[in-house]
Coordinates of C-alpha atoms in Angstrom, one line a residue:
M1 CA 0.0 0.0 0.0
K2 CA 1.4 3.4 -1.0
E3 CA 1.3 6.2 1.5
N4 CA -0.1 9.5 0.5
T5 CA 3.0 11.6 0.2
Y6 CA 1.8 15.1 -0.7
M7 CA 4.6 17.5 -1.3
P8 CA 3.8 21.2 -1.5
T9 CA 4.8 23.0 -4.7
E10 CA 7.6 25.5 -4.6
K11 CA 5.0 28.4 -4.9
E12 CA 3.1 27.0 -1.9
M13 CA 6.2 26.8 0.2
I14 CA 7.2 30.3 -0.7
S15 CA 3.7 31.5 0.1
N16 CA 3.9 29.8 3.5
L17 CA 7.3 31.4 4.3
I18 CA 6.0 34.8 3.3
D19 CA 3.0 34.3 5.7
Y20 CA 5.4 33.3 8.5
Y21 CA 7.7 36.2 7.8
S22 CA 4.8 38.7 7.7
N23 CA 3.3 37.3 10.9
L24 CA 6.7 37.6 12.7
Q25 CA 6.9 41.2 11.5
R26 CA 3.5 41.9 12.9
I27 CA 4.5 40.6 16.3
K28 CA 7.7 42.5 16.3
E29 CA 6.1 45.8 15.4
S30 CA 3.0 45.4 17.5
E31 CA 2.4 47.8 20.4
D32 CA 1.2 44.8 22.4
S33 CA 3.4 41.9 21.3
Q34 CA 1.7 39.4 23.7
K35 CA -1.8 40.3 22.3
E36 CA -0.5 39.8 18.7
V37 CA 1.2 36.4 19.6
D38 CA -2.1 35.3 21.2
Y39 CA -4.0 36.3 18.0
Q40 CA -1.5 34.5 15.8
I41 CA -1.8 31.4 17.9
R42 CA -5.6 31.5 17.6
L43 CA -5.4 31.8 13.8
V44 CA -3.0 28.9 13.4
K45 CA -5.0 26.8 15.9
A46 CA -8.2 27.4 13.8
K47 CA -6.4 26.4 10.6
L48 CA -5.0 23.2 12.2
E49 CA -8.4 22.3 13.7
S50 CA -10.0 22.8 10.3
F51 CA -7.8 19.9 9.1
G52 CA -8.8 17.8 12.1
I53 CA -5.5 18.4 14.0
I54 CA -6.2 18.9 17.7
T55 CA -3.6 21.2 19.3
S56 CA -4.2 20.5 22.9
S57 CA -1.7 17.6 22.9
I58 CA 1.1 19.9 21.6
D59 CA 0.3 23.0 23.7
I60 CA 3.0 24.0 26.2
N61 CA 1.3 24.1 29.6
K62 CA 2.9 25.8 32.5
E63 CA 2.1 23.8 35.6

C-alpha cells in the first residue's frame, strides 16, 4: 500500500514562508506583542483544527 506523500509545490512553500515572515513582523512591530502572539496562535490553531488536528496535545502548559 502506497502512503499519501503530498509534497507542496515551490510556490506553496514560498507563500507559507511569506506568511510566517509577515506574521513575525506583525508581532515585532505590535504595540502589544503578547496580544499579537495570542492572536497569531488562535489563527494557526483554527487552521490546524479545520484539518482535524487537535492542538491540545502539543500545547505548552505551565504547571
